[in-house]
């Protein structure tokens, strides 16, 4: 309820009573405001109604609770059981991003805000406990990276001489940082491109094991499976292929991947990262979550290791692309809405590119050269 809604309520209920109710809500809101502004532990504990109101307000800021959202990613905050969802106040997405637990999760503004407030309140409590010089803190869950680190440290007892971990490349920061944190040296094995599909170079893995010596290698740290595929995969595949053909793109041929699909983005000018990443922003602002655009040539440094073409899992993948997945819980409606919005975004991007070319032609080139540019476009 906001001021406008309270005003509308006065047409249905006596105005004096509505104003009294508004004042009651105002009391809760003042407590929320104090927490947001100060980030400190309240001197007086909140009652359950205030806590539940706050958690509900945060939850509806997460994309899985948006009324018009369609999710085509591998992790979209879907919950099969309403009981489980209610138990967690529908805060499903979690916090942080791969390899950076303190980062804001774009799909979960509410959960990210709750995380920041948690760290701030805990810091205040630590100071009140007497540690006045502390300047920062954060509450750490046992997530992917830390769990892997503990596994590596446990395996160290079985291979005390080992100092290397063989790592077939997968561009996910947490799994890479976990090896560094555990005190091992990652040995990166680049993938092999077979058509459009990246496959593990098993021969290179075997050769590296022989070169370094098995006793010096803790393990082979690989990604062998992912989320279970669902029946919507075939539908998503066929419909995405139709859309790709319509825009003179193509559905990448990845027969060994039963969950994720990718569509090329060659016509968005793959040498221009801005044009490609802008498509991702356009989809996100239109409440399409999970669809990921991967430009060519991006470089990322993780713990002093530099990866070219980061997020494409290869140094020089053949094209920029857009990724979508058919994960558990996805519905036909999600696919249809995603394709409709993607179609509109691609058309808008195309118009923007044509406008840019026309402006360049008008201001900087002659008629003949201008016509050549238009034909190439």
CSV table of C-alpha atoms in Angstrom, one decimal, residues 247 268 275 278-286 337-353:
chain,number,residue,atom,x,y,z
A,247,UNK,CA,17.0,-12.9,-38.5
A,268,UNK,CA,25.0,-7.5,-34.5
A,275,UNK,CA,26.2,-4.0,-29.7
A,278,UNK,CA,23.4,-4.1,-25.4
A,279,UNK,CA,21.1,-6.9,-26.5
A,280,UNK,CA,21.5,-8.6,-23.1
A,281,UNK,CA,20.6,-5.3,-21.4
A,282,UNK,CA,17.6,-4.9,-23.6
A,283,UNK,CA,16.3,-8.4,-22.7
A,284,UNK,CA,17.0,-7.9,-19.0
A,285,UNK,CA,15.1,-4.6,-18.9
A,286,UNK,CA,12.2,-6.4,-20.6
A,337,UNK,CA,7.4,-14.8,-24.1
A,338,UNK,CA,11.1,-15.1,-24.4
A,339,UNK,CA,11.0,-15.6,-28.2
A,340,UNK,CA,8.6,-12.7,-28.6
A,341,UNK,CA,10.7,-10.3,-26.6
A,342,UNK,CA,13.9,-11.5,-28.2
A,343,UNK,CA,12.4,-10.9,-31.7
A,344,UNK,CA,11.5,-7.4,-30.8
A,345,UNK,CA,15.0,-6.7,-29.3
A,346,UNK,CA,16.7,-8.0,-32.4
A,347,UNK,CA,14.5,-5.9,-34.6
A,348,UNK,CA,15.3,-2.8,-32.5
A,349,UNK,CA,19.0,-3.5,-32.6
A,350,UNK,CA,18.8,-3.9,-36.4
A,351,UNK,CA,17.0,-0.6,-36.7
A,352,UNK,CA,19.6,1.1,-34.5
A,353,UNK,CA,22.5,-0.2,-36.6
